[in-house]
Each structure stands twice: as structure tokens, then as C-alpha cells.
């Protein structure tokens, strides 16, 4: 019965017929790997290979849209186009030859378009133009080399958190180059086991709750972008053991290189609020200013500033481990 339901779901999903050769051409022209496309779409490299070799010519529409976005083109660019039939006709009939076909009339040798002298003159006249074009091509190549994109991504992660209490994570992506052309890149964040993703700003392109994987694919001309999410750690078996976060950033242009996200990559479960960096059960002036400076400008990210303000304006807090309750001291 389960297989029947899957079959019905597969047939009910919108399907698209893609041009595998075109997909392969676009990928190779952009120096992308099959692994990059597989990660962006959420399939295996085997599947990408089958698509390119037309063993799976028809795929789900949402996969086709993700594939086009990863390639930086519109969906129509990778769809199969109907080949127009080329109709050939015979040689034209000569009405003065009793309907028989005759060879096309060729101009006599003495009526050639250019004499040798004229050809020499044309070559001499276009020589400087060719020289200018070659110089421009070399200049553009050097310019592209000098403005090669250098993309970095840095994670801002608290060093501590309370079990089952939300904490924020920011990923700051920066492009060090000057170009009017937009950049296409993919951020991938893998959270440790026992971590629950509560919210993401902006919404992710792909979110796998089972594997705790967040992916953003973006195309932008902005030199700096900030991605954020709220999470909580639900597993309590190994308190104070570091939980490791992993992530990568992949840029489409250039050689499609992938780099690791830098910054803090571990967090521990303890008995102190994530904003209480000196672990004195209070939020002091320096700590509240750091929170506002880092998170106040991230629109839509629910950092719970009100609770942090209440701890700061009061006399601290007490964490009750057994009930997992944070008590404010007024």
C-alpha cells in the first residue's frame, strides 16, 4: 500500500523533461562539479550523472527549478526543446531544359568579387582592428583575473547554552571584489545531533530536519550578507561536552571552489544563559551592549531581547536544571 501511495504521489507531482546535454554544458562552462549540483538540489551525484546522460530525462518540477537556480539560469534554459524538422528539397528545375534539374549557375572566374590587390588592401585595413580586438580581450582577461571573487563566511555561535533553551547563530558572508555581475553561492550548515532548528532568517532554500542541515542558495551583488537561525539543544546525555557545528560556502564563479565556514564551531550545554559570557548569572552592561550590537539589526530573528533586558535590569537569574526553568531575580 505504501508503494502504491508513492506511485500516486510521483505521478501527481508536476514533471519536466530536461535537456541533459544542455545541463552538462552549462555546468562545465561554469566550472561546476556534479557534487555542487547534487548538494544544491538535494540528490546524489549518481542522479546528476543520469540526468546529464538522459537516463532520467523526466524529473520533478521542483528538482528542475533547484537545478536551474544552481546553474544560474532560468528553468526554460534547461528544458528539452522540440527539434524542428528540417525539410530538404531537390535541385531546382530548369524550365528551359524540359523539366530536368540543372546545376546552379556559377559566376565566371573573371567576375570574382575581389582581385588580389583588393584582398591585400582589405587585409591591411582590418589588421589594426584585429590588433585592437586582441588587446581588448587580453585587457578583459587581466581585469577578470585581478577582480577574482574571494568569498568568506564566518559563524557567530555562543560558547554555551541552556538545554532546551533557544540560542542564536549568525553566518556572515562577505565577497571581497568589485564587479557589477551578481554572484551565485551556496551556504550549507550542519548542526550537531540533538539540536533542533527553530527559525531561519532568511528562510532556507532547503531544510532537512532529520539530518539537521540548512542550505541557502543566493544570487546577489551585495558585498555582505547575514544569515541567522535560532536553535536549541534537546539531548542532555553528555552535559558540558562540546557540540560541533560544520558548514561550507561554495561560489559558482571561478573554479566553483568550496571553503569551510570559519568562526566558532562548538557550543557546550551548561547552567548559564548564552548571553552571560562571563558566567556570573547576570547580564552586565558590556554583555547587553554586545547583544544589541550583534543581533539588534537582524530583522525577523527572534532573539528574545525582552528576556535578556529583564535579566540585565534585575539582579540576575537562577537556572533550575531539574525543571529546565530560568528564574529571573528582580
CSV table of C-alpha atoms in Angstrom, one decimal:
chain,number,residue,atom,x,y,z
A,1,UNK,CA,0.0,0.0,0.0
A,2,UNK,CA,2.9,2.3,0.8
A,3,UNK,CA,4.4,1.7,-2.6
A,4,UNK,CA,1.1,2.5,-4.3
A,5,UNK,CA,0.9,5.8,-2.4
A,6,UNK,CA,4.4,6.7,-3.6
A,7,UNK,CA,3.5,5.8,-7.1
A,8,UNK,CA,0.4,8.0,-7.0
A,9,UNK,CA,2.4,10.9,-5.4
A,10,UNK,CA,5.1,10.6,-8.2
A,11,UNK,CA,2.5,10.8,-10.9
A,12,UNK,CA,0.6,13.6,-9.3
A,13,UNK,CA,3.8,15.7,-8.9
A,14,UNK,CA,4.5,18.1,-11.8
A,15,UNK,CA,7.2,16.8,-14.1
A,16,UNK,CA,9.6,18.4,-16.5
A,17,UNK,CA,11.6,17.0,-19.4
A,18,UNK,CA,15.1,18.4,-19.2
A,19,UNK,CA,17.9,18.5,-21.8
A,20,UNK,CA,20.7,16.6,-20.1
A,21,UNK,CA,23.3,17.7,-22.7
A,22,UNK,CA,22.4,21.3,-22.0
A,23,UNK,CA,22.7,20.8,-18.3
A,24,UNK,CA,26.1,19.2,-18.6
A,25,UNK,CA,27.2,22.1,-21.0
A,26,UNK,CA,26.1,24.8,-18.5
A,27,UNK,CA,27.8,23.0,-15.6
A,28,UNK,CA,31.1,22.6,-17.4
A,29,UNK,CA,31.0,26.1,-18.8
A,30,UNK,CA,30.6,27.4,-15.2
A,31,UNK,CA,33.3,25.1,-13.9
A,32,UNK,CA,30.9,23.4,-11.5
A,33,UNK,CA,31.1,19.9,-10.2
A,34,UNK,CA,28.4,17.3,-10.1
A,35,UNK,CA,28.8,17.3,-6.3
A,36,UNK,CA,27.9,21.0,-6.2
A,37,UNK,CA,24.6,20.4,-8.2
A,38,UNK,CA,23.8,17.3,-6.2
A,39,UNK,CA,24.1,19.3,-2.9
A,40,UNK,CA,22.1,22.2,-4.2
A,41,UNK,CA,19.2,20.0,-5.5
A,42,UNK,CA,19.3,17.5,-2.6
A,43,UNK,CA,20.1,14.4,-4.7
A,44,UNK,CA,23.1,12.2,-5.3
A,45,UNK,CA,25.9,12.7,-7.8
A,46,UNK,CA,24.7,9.5,-9.4
A,47,UNK,CA,21.4,11.1,-10.1
A,48,UNK,CA,23.0,14.2,-11.6
A,49,UNK,CA,25.1,11.9,-13.9
A,50,UNK,CA,21.9,10.1,-15.0
A,51,UNK,CA,20.2,13.4,-15.8
A,52,UNK,CA,23.1,14.6,-17.9
A,53,UNK,CA,23.3,11.3,-19.8
A,54,UNK,CA,19.5,11.4,-20.4
A,55,UNK,CA,18.8,8.2,-18.5
A,56,UNK,CA,16.3,10.1,-16.4
A,57,UNK,CA,15.0,12.7,-19.0
A,58,UNK,CA,11.9,13.5,-16.9
A,59,UNK,CA,12.3,14.8,-13.4
A,60,UNK,CA,10.1,16.5,-10.8
A,61,UNK,CA,9.5,20.2,-11.4
A,62,UNK,CA,10.8,21.4,-8.0
A,63,UNK,CA,14.1,19.5,-8.7
A,64,UNK,CA,14.3,21.1,-12.1
A,65,UNK,CA,13.8,24.6,-10.6
A,66,UNK,CA,16.5,23.9,-8.0
A,67,UNK,CA,18.8,22.6,-10.7
A,68,UNK,CA,18.2,25.8,-12.9
A,69,UNK,CA,18.8,28.0,-9.9
A,70,UNK,CA,22.1,26.2,-9.0
A,71,UNK,CA,23.2,26.7,-12.7
A,72,UNK,CA,22.2,30.4,-12.5
A,73,UNK,CA,19.8,30.2,-15.4
A,74,UNK,CA,16.0,30.2,-15.9
A,75,UNK,CA,14.1,26.9,-15.9
A,76,UNK,CA,13.4,27.2,-19.7
A,77,UNK,CA,17.1,27.2,-20.4
A,78,UNK,CA,17.4,23.5,-19.3
A,79,UNK,CA,14.1,22.1,-20.7
A,80,UNK,CA,14.1,19.9,-23.7
A,81,UNK,CA,13.2,21.9,-26.8
A,82,UNK,CA,11.3,20.3,-29.7
A,83,UNK,CA,13.6,19.8,-32.7
A,84,UNK,CA,12.3,21.4,-35.8
A,85,UNK,CA,12.1,19.2,-38.8
A,86,UNK,CA,14.5,20.2,-41.5
A,87,UNK,CA,12.8,19.7,-44.9
A,88,UNK,CA,15.2,19.3,-47.7
A,89,UNK,CA,14.3,19.8,-51.3
A,90,UNK,CA,15.9,18.7,-54.6
A,91,UNK,CA,17.7,20.8,-57.1
A,92,UNK,CA,15.5,23.4,-58.8
A,93,UNK,CA,14.1,22.5,-62.2
A,94,UNK,CA,15.2,24.4,-65.3
A,95,UNK,CA,12.1,25.4,-67.3
A,96,UNK,CA,14.2,25.7,-70.4
A,97,UNK,CA,15.6,22.2,-70.0
A,98,UNK,CA,12.4,20.2,-70.3
A,99,UNK,CA,11.9,20.0,-66.6
A,100,UNK,CA,15.3,18.4,-65.9
A,101,UNK,CA,17.3,19.6,-62.9
A,102,UNK,CA,20.3,21.7,-63.7
A,103,UNK,CA,23.3,22.6,-61.7
A,104,UNK,CA,23.4,26.1,-60.1
A,105,UNK,CA,24.9,28.8,-62.2
A,106,UNK,CA,28.3,29.7,-61.0
A,107,UNK,CA,29.9,33.1,-61.8
A,108,UNK,CA,32.7,33.1,-64.3
A,109,UNK,CA,36.2,33.2,-62.9
A,110,UNK,CA,36.9,36.7,-64.4
A,111,UNK,CA,34.0,38.0,-62.3
A,112,UNK,CA,35.5,37.2,-58.9
A,113,UNK,CA,34.5,39.6,-56.1
A,114,UNK,CA,38.0,40.7,-55.2
A,115,UNK,CA,41.2,40.9,-57.1
A,116,UNK,CA,44.4,40.0,-55.4
A,117,UNK,CA,45.2,43.7,-55.0
A,118,UNK,CA,41.8,44.4,-53.4
A,119,UNK,CA,42.2,41.5,-51.0
A,120,UNK,CA,45.6,42.8,-49.9
A,121,UNK,CA,44.1,46.2,-49.2
A,122,UNK,CA,41.3,44.7,-47.1
A,123,UNK,CA,43.7,42.7,-45.0
A,124,UNK,CA,45.8,45.8,-44.4
A,125,UNK,CA,42.8,47.8,-43.4
A,126,UNK,CA,41.4,45.2,-40.9
A,127,UNK,CA,44.8,44.5,-39.4
A,128,UNK,CA,44.7,47.4,-36.9
A,129,UNK,CA,41.1,46.5,-35.9
A,130,UNK,CA,42.1,42.9,-35.2
A,131,UNK,CA,45.0,44.2,-33.1
A,132,UNK,CA,42.7,46.4,-31.1
A,133,UNK,CA,40.3,43.5,-30.5
A,134,UNK,CA,43.0,41.2,-29.3
A,135,UNK,CA,44.3,43.9,-27.0
A,136,UNK,CA,40.8,44.4,-25.5
A,137,UNK,CA,40.5,40.6,-25.0
A,138,UNK,CA,43.8,40.5,-23.1
A,139,UNK,CA,42.8,43.5,-21.0
A,140,UNK,CA,39.5,42.0,-20.1
A,141,UNK,CA,41.2,38.7,-19.1
A,142,UNK,CA,43.7,40.5,-16.9
A,143,UNK,CA,40.8,42.5,-15.4
A,144,UNK,CA,38.9,39.3,-14.6
A,145,UNK,CA,42.0,37.8,-13.1
A,146,UNK,CA,42.5,40.9,-10.9
A,147,UNK,CA,38.9,41.0,-9.7
A,148,UNK,CA,38.6,37.3,-8.9
A,149,UNK,CA,36.0,36.8,-6.2
A,150,UNK,CA,37.2,36.0,-2.7
A,151,UNK,CA,34.2,34.8,-0.7
A,152,UNK,CA,34.4,34.1,3.1
A,153,UNK,CA,31.8,33.0,5.6
A,154,UNK,CA,32.2,33.4,9.4
A,155,UNK,CA,30.0,31.8,12.1
A,156,UNK,CA,29.0,33.7,15.3
A,157,UNK,CA,28.0,31.0,17.8
A,158,UNK,CA,27.7,31.4,21.6
A,159,UNK,CA,30.1,29.2,23.5
A,160,UNK,CA,27.4,28.0,25.9
A,161,UNK,CA,23.6,27.4,26.1
A,162,UNK,CA,21.0,26.0,28.4
A,163,UNK,CA,19.3,22.7,27.5
A,164,UNK,CA,16.0,23.2,25.6
A,165,UNK,CA,16.5,27.0,25.6
A,166,UNK,CA,16.9,28.9,22.3
A,167,UNK,CA,20.2,30.4,21.2
A,168,UNK,CA,21.1,32.4,18.1
A,169,UNK,CA,23.6,31.6,15.3
A,170,UNK,CA,24.7,34.0,12.7
A,171,UNK,CA,26.7,33.3,9.5
A,172,UNK,CA,28.3,36.4,7.9
A,173,UNK,CA,29.2,36.0,4.3
A,174,UNK,CA,31.4,38.6,2.6
A,175,UNK,CA,32.6,39.0,-1.1
A,176,UNK,CA,35.9,40.9,-1.5
A,177,UNK,CA,35.7,42.0,-5.1
A,178,UNK,CA,34.4,44.8,-7.3
A,179,UNK,CA,32.0,43.7,-10.0
A,180,UNK,CA,28.6,44.6,-11.3
A,181,UNK,CA,27.9,40.9,-12.0
A,182,UNK,CA,25.9,39.1,-9.4
A,183,UNK,CA,27.4,36.2,-7.5
A,184,UNK,CA,25.7,32.8,-7.0
A,185,UNK,CA,26.8,30.9,-3.9
A,186,UNK,CA,25.5,28.2,-1.6
A,187,UNK,CA,25.8,28.1,2.2
A,188,UNK,CA,25.5,24.8,3.9
A,189,UNK,CA,25.2,24.4,7.7
A,190,UNK,CA,25.3,21.1,9.5
A,191,UNK,CA,24.1,21.1,13.1
A,192,UNK,CA,25.1,18.5,15.8
A,193,UNK,CA,22.9,15.6,16.7
A,194,UNK,CA,20.3,16.6,19.3
A,195,UNK,CA,19.9,20.1,18.0
A,196,UNK,CA,16.5,21.4,16.8
A,197,UNK,CA,16.2,24.2,14.3
A,198,UNK,CA,13.5,26.7,15.4
A,199,UNK,CA,13.7,29.5,12.9
A,200,UNK,CA,15.8,30.7,10.0
A,201,UNK,CA,16.3,34.2,8.5
A,202,UNK,CA,16.1,34.4,5.6
A,203,UNK,CA,14.1,31.2,5.0
A,204,UNK,CA,16.4,28.4,3.8
A,205,UNK,CA,16.4,27.1,0.2
A,206,UNK,CA,16.4,23.6,1.7
A,207,UNK,CA,15.9,22.4,5.3
A,208,UNK,CA,16.4,18.8,6.4
A,209,UNK,CA,15.2,18.4,9.9
A,210,UNK,CA,16.1,14.7,10.0
A,211,UNK,CA,19.8,15.4,9.2
A,212,UNK,CA,19.9,18.9,10.7
A,213,UNK,CA,21.1,20.5,7.5
A,214,UNK,CA,20.4,24.1,6.4
A,215,UNK,CA,21.1,25.3,2.9
A,216,UNK,CA,20.8,28.7,1.4
A,217,UNK,CA,21.3,29.4,-2.4
A,218,UNK,CA,21.6,33.1,-3.2
A,219,UNK,CA,22.4,35.3,-6.2
A,220,UNK,CA,23.4,38.8,-5.2
A,221,UNK,CA,25.6,41.8,-5.9
A,222,UNK,CA,25.8,42.7,-2.2
A,223,UNK,CA,29.3,42.6,-0.6
A,224,UNK,CA,28.0,41.4,2.7
A,225,UNK,CA,25.0,39.2,3.7
A,226,UNK,CA,24.0,37.9,7.1
A,227,UNK,CA,22.1,34.6,7.6
A,228,UNK,CA,20.7,33.7,11.0
A,229,UNK,CA,18.9,30.9,12.8
A,230,UNK,CA,17.6,30.1,16.2
A,231,UNK,CA,18.2,26.6,17.6
A,232,UNK,CA,18.0,24.6,20.8
A,233,UNK,CA,19.8,21.5,22.1
A,234,UNK,CA,17.4,18.9,23.3
A,235,UNK,CA,19.8,16.0,24.1
A,236,UNK,CA,21.2,16.0,27.6
A,237,UNK,CA,23.2,12.8,27.8
A,238,UNK,CA,26.6,14.5,27.7
A,239,UNK,CA,26.4,17.8,29.5
A,240,UNK,CA,29.3,20.1,29.1
A,241,UNK,CA,30.6,18.1,26.1
A,242,UNK,CA,31.3,20.3,23.1
A,243,UNK,CA,28.7,20.1,20.2
A,244,UNK,CA,30.3,20.7,16.9
A,245,UNK,CA,28.8,22.7,14.0
A,246,UNK,CA,30.1,22.3,10.5
A,247,UNK,CA,29.5,24.4,7.3
A,248,UNK,CA,30.7,25.3,3.9
A,249,UNK,CA,30.3,28.0,1.3
A,250,UNK,CA,30.5,27.3,-2.4
A,251,UNK,CA,30.8,30.0,-5.0
A,252,UNK,CA,29.7,29.3,-8.6
A,253,UNK,CA,32.1,31.6,-10.5
A,254,UNK,CA,35.7,30.9,-10.8
A,255,UNK,CA,36.5,27.2,-10.2
A,256,UNK,CA,33.5,26.6,-8.1
A,257,UNK,CA,35.7,26.1,-5.0
A,258,UNK,CA,34.2,25.2,-1.6
A,259,UNK,CA,35.6,26.6,1.6
A,260,UNK,CA,34.8,25.9,5.3
A,261,UNK,CA,32.8,28.4,7.3
A,262,UNK,CA,35.2,29.9,9.9
A,263,UNK,CA,34.5,31.3,13.3
A,264,UNK,CA,33.3,29.5,16.4
A,265,UNK,CA,32.2,25.9,15.7
A,266,UNK,CA,31.4,24.4,19.2
A,267,UNK,CA,28.9,25.0,22.0
A,268,UNK,CA,28.5,23.4,25.4
A,269,UNK,CA,25.5,22.7,27.5
A,270,UNK,CA,25.7,24.2,31.0
A,271,UNK,CA,23.9,26.2,33.6
A,272,UNK,CA,24.3,29.7,32.1
A,273,UNK,CA,22.4,31.8,29.6
A,274,UNK,CA,24.1,32.1,26.2
A,275,UNK,CA,24.5,35.9,26.6
A,276,UNK,CA,26.1,35.5,30.1
A,277,UNK,CA,29.6,35.2,28.7
A,278,UNK,CA,31.5,35.5,32.0
A,279,UNK,CA,29.1,33.0,33.6
A,280,UNK,CA,28.2,35.1,36.7
A,281,UNK,CA,24.5,34.5,36.5
A,282,UNK,CA,23.9,38.1,35.4
A,283,UNK,CA,23.8,40.2,32.2
A,284,UNK,CA,26.1,43.2,32.8
A,285,UNK,CA,26.4,46.4,30.7
A,286,UNK,CA,29.1,45.0,28.4
A,287,UNK,CA,27.1,41.9,27.7
A,288,UNK,CA,23.8,43.7,27.0
A,289,UNK,CA,25.7,46.1,24.6
A,290,UNK,CA,27.3,43.1,22.8
A,291,UNK,CA,23.8,41.5,22.3
A,292,UNK,CA,22.3,44.7,20.8
A,293,UNK,CA,25.4,45.4,18.7
A,294,UNK,CA,25.4,41.9,17.2
A,295,UNK,CA,21.7,40.9,16.9
A,296,UNK,CA,19.5,44.0,17.0
A,297,UNK,CA,19.8,44.7,13.3
A,298,UNK,CA,18.8,41.2,12.2
A,299,UNK,CA,15.2,41.7,11.2
A,300,UNK,CA,12.9,38.8,11.9
A,301,UNK,CA,15.3,36.8,14.2
A,302,UNK,CA,13.6,36.1,17.5
A,303,UNK,CA,16.5,36.5,19.9
A,304,UNK,CA,14.1,37.2,22.9
A,305,UNK,CA,15.7,40.6,23.7
A,306,UNK,CA,12.9,41.2,26.3
A,307,UNK,CA,14.1,38.4,28.5
A,308,UNK,CA,17.7,39.5,28.2
A,309,UNK,CA,16.7,43.0,29.1
A,310,UNK,CA,14.8,41.7,32.1
A,311,UNK,CA,17.9,39.8,33.4
A,312,UNK,CA,20.1,42.9,32.8
A,313,UNK,CA,17.7,45.3,34.6
A,314,UNK,CA,17.3,42.9,37.5
A,315,UNK,CA,19.7,41.1,39.8
A,316,UNK,CA,20.4,38.1,37.6
A,317,UNK,CA,18.9,34.7,37.2
A,318,UNK,CA,18.9,31.1,38.5
A,319,UNK,CA,18.8,28.1,36.3
A,320,UNK,CA,16.8,25.1,37.7
A,321,UNK,CA,18.3,22.1,36.0
A,322,UNK,CA,15.6,19.6,37.1
A,323,UNK,CA,12.7,21.6,35.8
A,324,UNK,CA,14.7,23.3,33.0
A,325,UNK,CA,13.3,26.7,34.1
A,326,UNK,CA,15.1,30.0,34.1
A,327,UNK,CA,14.1,32.1,37.1
A,328,UNK,CA,14.6,35.9,37.0
A,329,UNK,CA,15.8,37.7,40.1
A,330,UNK,CA,14.1,41.1,40.2
